[in-house]
PDB file of C-alpha atoms in Angstrom:
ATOM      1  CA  UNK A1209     -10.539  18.842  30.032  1.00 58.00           C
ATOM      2  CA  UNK A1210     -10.812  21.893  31.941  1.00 62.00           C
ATOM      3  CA  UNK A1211     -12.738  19.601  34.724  1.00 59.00           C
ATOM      4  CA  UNK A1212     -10.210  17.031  34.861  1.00 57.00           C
ATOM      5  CA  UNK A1213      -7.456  19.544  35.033  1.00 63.00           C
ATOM      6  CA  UNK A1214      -8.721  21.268  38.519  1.00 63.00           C
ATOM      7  CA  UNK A1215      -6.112  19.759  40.619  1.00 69.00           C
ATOM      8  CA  UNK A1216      -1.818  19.799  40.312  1.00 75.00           C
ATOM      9  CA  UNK A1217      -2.184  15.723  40.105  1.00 66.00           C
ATOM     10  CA  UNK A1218      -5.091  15.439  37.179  1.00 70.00           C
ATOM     11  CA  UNK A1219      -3.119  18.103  35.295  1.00 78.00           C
ATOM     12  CA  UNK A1220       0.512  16.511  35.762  1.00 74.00           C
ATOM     13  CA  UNK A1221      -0.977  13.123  34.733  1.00 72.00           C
ATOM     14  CA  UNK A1222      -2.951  14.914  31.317  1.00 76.00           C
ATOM     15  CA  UNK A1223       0.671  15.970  30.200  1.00 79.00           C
ATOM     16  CA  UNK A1224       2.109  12.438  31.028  1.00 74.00           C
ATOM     17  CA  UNK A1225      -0.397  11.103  28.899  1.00 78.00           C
ATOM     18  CA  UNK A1226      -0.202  13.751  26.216  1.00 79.00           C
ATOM     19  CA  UNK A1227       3.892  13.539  26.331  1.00 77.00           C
ATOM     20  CA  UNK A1228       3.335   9.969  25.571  1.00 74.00           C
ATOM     21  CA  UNK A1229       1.387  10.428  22.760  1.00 80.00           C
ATOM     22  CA  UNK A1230      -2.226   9.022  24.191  1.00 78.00           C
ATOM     23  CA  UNK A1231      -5.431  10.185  24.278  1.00 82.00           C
ATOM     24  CA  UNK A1232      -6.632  11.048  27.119  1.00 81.00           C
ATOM     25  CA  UNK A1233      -9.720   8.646  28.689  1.00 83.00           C
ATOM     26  CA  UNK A1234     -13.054   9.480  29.952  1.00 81.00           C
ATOM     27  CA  UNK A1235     -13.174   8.386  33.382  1.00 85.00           C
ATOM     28  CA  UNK A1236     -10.273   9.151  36.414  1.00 82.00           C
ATOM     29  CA  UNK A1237      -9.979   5.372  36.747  1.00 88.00           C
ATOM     30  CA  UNK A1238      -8.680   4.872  33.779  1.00 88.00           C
ATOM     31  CA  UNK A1239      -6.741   8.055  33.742  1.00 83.00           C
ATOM     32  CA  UNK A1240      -4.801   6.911  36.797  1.00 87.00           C
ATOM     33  CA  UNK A1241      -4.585   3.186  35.398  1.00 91.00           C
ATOM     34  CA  UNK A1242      -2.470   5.204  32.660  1.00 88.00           C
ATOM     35  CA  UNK A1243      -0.647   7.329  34.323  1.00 85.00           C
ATOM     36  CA  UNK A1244       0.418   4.326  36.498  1.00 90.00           C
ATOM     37  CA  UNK A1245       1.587   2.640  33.086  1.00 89.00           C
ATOM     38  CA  UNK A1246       3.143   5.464  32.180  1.00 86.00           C
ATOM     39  CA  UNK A1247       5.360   6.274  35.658  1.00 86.00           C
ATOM     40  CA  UNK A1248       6.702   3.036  35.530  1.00 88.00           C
ATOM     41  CA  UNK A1249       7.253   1.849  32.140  1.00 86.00           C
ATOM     42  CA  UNK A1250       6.532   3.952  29.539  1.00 80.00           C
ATOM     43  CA  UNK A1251       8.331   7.098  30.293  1.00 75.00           C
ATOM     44  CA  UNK A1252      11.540   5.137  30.882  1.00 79.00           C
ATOM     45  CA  UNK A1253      11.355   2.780  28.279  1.00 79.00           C
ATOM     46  CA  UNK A1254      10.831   5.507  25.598  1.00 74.00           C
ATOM     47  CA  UNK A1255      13.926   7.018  26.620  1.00 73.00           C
ATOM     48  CA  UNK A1256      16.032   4.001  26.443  1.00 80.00           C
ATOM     49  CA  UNK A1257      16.694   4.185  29.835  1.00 82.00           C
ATOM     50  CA  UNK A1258      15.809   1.460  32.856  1.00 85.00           C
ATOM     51  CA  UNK A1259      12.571   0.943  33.182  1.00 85.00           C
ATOM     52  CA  UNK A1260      10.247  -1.196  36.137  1.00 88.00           C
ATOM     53  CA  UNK A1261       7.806  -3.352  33.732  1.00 90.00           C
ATOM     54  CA  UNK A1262       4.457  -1.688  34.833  1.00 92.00           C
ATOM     55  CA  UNK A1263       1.902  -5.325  35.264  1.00 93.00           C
ATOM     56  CA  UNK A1264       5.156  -6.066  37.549  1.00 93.00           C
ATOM     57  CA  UNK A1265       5.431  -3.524  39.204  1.00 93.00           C
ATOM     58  CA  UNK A1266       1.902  -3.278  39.869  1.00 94.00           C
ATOM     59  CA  UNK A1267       2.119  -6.836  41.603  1.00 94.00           C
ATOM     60  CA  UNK A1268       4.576  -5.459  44.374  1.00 95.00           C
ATOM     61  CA  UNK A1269       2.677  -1.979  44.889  1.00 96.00           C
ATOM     62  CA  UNK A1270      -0.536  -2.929  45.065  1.00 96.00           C
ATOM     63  CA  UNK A1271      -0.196  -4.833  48.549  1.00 95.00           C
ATOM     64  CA  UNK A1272       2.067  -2.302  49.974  1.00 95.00           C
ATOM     65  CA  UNK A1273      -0.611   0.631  49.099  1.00 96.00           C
ATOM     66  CA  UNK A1274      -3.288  -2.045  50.445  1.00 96.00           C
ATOM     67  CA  UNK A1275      -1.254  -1.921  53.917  1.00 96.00           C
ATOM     68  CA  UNK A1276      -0.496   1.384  53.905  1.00 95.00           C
ATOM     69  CA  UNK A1277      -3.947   2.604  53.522  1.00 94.00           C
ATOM     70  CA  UNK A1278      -5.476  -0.043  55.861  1.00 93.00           C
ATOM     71  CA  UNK A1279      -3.750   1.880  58.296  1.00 90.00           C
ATOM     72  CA  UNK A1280      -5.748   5.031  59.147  1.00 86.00           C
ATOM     73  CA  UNK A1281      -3.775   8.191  57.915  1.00 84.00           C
ATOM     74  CA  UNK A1282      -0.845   6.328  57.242  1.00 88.00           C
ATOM     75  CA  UNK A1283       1.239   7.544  54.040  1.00 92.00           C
ATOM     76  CA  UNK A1284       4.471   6.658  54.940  1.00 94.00           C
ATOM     77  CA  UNK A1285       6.751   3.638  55.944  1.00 95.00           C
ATOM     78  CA  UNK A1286      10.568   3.105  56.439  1.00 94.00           C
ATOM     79  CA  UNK A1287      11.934   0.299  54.133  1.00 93.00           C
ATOM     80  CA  UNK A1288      12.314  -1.834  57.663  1.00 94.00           C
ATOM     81  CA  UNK A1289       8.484  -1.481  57.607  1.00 95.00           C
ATOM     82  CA  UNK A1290       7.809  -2.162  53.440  1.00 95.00           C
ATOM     83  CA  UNK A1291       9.838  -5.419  53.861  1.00 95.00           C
ATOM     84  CA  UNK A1292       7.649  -7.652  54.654  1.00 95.00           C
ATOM     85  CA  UNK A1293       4.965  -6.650  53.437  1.00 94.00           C
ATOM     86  CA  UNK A1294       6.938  -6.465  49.525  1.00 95.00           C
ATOM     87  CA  UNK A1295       8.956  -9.255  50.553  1.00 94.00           C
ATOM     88  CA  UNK A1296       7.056 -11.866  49.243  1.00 94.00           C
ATOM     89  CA  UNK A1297       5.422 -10.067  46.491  1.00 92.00           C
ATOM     90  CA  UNK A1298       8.920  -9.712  44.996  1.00 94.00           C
ATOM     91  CA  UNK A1299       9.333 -13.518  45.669  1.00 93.00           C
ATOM     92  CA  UNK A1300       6.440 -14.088  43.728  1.00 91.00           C
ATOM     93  CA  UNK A1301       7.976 -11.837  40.802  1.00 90.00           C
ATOM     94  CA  UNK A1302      11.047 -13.502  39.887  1.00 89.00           C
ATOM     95  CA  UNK A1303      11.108 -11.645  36.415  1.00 90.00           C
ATOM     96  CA  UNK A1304      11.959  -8.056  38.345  1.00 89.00           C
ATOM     97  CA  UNK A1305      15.486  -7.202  37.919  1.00 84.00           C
ATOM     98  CA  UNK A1306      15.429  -5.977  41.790  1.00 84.00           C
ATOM     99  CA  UNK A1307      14.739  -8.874  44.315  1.00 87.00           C
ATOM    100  CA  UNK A1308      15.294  -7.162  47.530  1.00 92.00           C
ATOM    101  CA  UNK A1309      12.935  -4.547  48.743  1.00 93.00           C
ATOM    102  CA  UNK A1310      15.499  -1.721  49.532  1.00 91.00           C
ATOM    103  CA  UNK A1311      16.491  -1.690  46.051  1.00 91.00           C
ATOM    104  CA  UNK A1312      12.772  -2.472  44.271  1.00 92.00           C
ATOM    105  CA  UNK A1313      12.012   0.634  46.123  1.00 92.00           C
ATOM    106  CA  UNK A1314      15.011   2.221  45.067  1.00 90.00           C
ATOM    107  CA  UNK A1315      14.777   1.746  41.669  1.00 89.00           C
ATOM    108  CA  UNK A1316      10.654   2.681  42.150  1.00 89.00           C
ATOM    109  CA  UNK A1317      11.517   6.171  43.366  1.00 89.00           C
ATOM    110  CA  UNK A1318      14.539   6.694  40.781  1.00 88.00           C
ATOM    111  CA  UNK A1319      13.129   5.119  37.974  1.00 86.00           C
ATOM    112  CA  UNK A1320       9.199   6.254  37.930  1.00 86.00           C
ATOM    113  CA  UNK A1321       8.673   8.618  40.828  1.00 83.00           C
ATOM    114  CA  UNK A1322       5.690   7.003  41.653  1.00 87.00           C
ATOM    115  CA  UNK A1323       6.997   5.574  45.038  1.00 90.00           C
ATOM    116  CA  UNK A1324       8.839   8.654  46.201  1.00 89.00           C
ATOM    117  CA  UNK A1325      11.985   9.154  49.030  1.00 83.00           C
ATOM    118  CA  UNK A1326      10.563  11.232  52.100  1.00 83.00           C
ATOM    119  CA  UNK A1327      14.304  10.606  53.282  1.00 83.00           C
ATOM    120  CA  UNK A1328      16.899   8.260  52.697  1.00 78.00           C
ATOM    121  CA  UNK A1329      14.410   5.580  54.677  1.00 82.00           C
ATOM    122  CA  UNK A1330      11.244   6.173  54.458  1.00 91.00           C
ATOM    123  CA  UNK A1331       9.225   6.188  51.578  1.00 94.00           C
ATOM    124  CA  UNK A1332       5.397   7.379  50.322  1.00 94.00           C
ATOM    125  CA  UNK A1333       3.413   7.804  47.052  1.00 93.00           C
ATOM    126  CA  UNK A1334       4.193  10.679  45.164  1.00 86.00           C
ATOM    127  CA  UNK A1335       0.425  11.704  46.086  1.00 86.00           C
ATOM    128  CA  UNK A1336      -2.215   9.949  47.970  1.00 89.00           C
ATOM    129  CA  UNK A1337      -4.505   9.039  44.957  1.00 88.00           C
ATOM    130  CA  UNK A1338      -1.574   6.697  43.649  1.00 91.00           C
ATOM    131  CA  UNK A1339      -2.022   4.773  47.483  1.00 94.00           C
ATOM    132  CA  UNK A1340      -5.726   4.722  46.874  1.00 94.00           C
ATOM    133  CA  UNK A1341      -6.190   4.106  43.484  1.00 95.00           C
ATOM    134  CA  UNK A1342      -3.819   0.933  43.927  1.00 96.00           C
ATOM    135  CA  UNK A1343      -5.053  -0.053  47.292  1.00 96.00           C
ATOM    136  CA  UNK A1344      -8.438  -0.719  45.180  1.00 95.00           C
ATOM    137  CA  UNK A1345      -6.542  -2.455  42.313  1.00 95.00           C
ATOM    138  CA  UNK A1346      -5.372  -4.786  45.597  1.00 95.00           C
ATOM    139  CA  UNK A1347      -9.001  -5.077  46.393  1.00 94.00           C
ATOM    140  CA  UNK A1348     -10.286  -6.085  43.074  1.00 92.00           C
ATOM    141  CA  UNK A1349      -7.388  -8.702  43.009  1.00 89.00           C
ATOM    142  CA  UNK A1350      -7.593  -9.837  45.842  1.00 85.00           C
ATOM    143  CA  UNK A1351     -11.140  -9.493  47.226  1.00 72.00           C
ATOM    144  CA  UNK A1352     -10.316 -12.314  49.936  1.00 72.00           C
ATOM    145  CA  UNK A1353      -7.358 -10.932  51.731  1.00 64.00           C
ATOM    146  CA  UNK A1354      -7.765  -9.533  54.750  1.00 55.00           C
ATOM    147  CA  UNK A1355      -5.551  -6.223  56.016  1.00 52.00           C
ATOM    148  CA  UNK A1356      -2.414  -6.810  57.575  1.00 49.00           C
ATOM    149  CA  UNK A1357      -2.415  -4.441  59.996  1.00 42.00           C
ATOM    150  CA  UNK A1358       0.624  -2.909  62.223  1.00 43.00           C
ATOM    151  CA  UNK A1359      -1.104  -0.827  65.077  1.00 39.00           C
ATOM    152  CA  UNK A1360       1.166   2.228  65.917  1.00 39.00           C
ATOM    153  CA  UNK A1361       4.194   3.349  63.639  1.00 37.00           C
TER     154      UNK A1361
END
């Protein structure tokens, strides 16, 4: 434990996990796979409040941290930018209770924290490991796609 808990991040996700009442797994990737659970759903969802369902939520974030990490040192993005690249995944989700992007990110950074406000436009990942831990997931999902990538800002 003392390992794991070496950084602010590992040691905010360990209480997340504990909070919830899980034990806590052997190996970071799974650690973050819960925590991820946990941001979106479970926190929320315990507390009878609003919650993003987390395998849904998943579906829209993975391809926006897949773009935003394609694009070298990138970590943030105005909603202008996120919209097409969330656009469709939200299409594709019809059972999300947001359908527009402004408000699916909304509800991301109000609800879970996960997807966090820099300002009232442009958003980023409350730390970089959530952008690369899901830019993999995107990977291992979609080993095929290629990046969509935006050159400049």
């Amino acid at each position: 434990l003392r390992s794991l808990a070496g950084t602010p991040l590992l040691l905010l996700i360990m209480a997340l996990i504990h909070r919830s009442g899980k034990g806590l797994p052997d190996r970071r990737v799974d650690l973050y796979d819960l925590c991820v659970d946990i941001l979106l759903e479970h926190w929320n969802k315990e507390n009878d409040r609003p919650y993003i369902p987390a395998k849904l939520g998943r579906a829209v974030l993975r391809p926006l941290a897949f773009w935003l990490h394609s694009q070298s040192g990138r970590y943030s993005a105005t909603v202008e930018e996120l919209e097409p690249i969330i656009g469709p995944e939200l299409e594709r989700t019809p059972q999300l209770p947001y359908h527009q992007p402004a408000r699916f990110l909304e509800s991301v950074r109000d609800l879970s924290g996960l997807f966090t406000g820099q300002s009232e436009d442009e958003y980023s990942f409350l730390h970089p490991t959530f952008q690369e831990f899901l830019a993999a997931e995107h990977v291992k999902t979609e080993p095929g796609e290629t990046p969509r990538l935006k050159q400049g800002r």
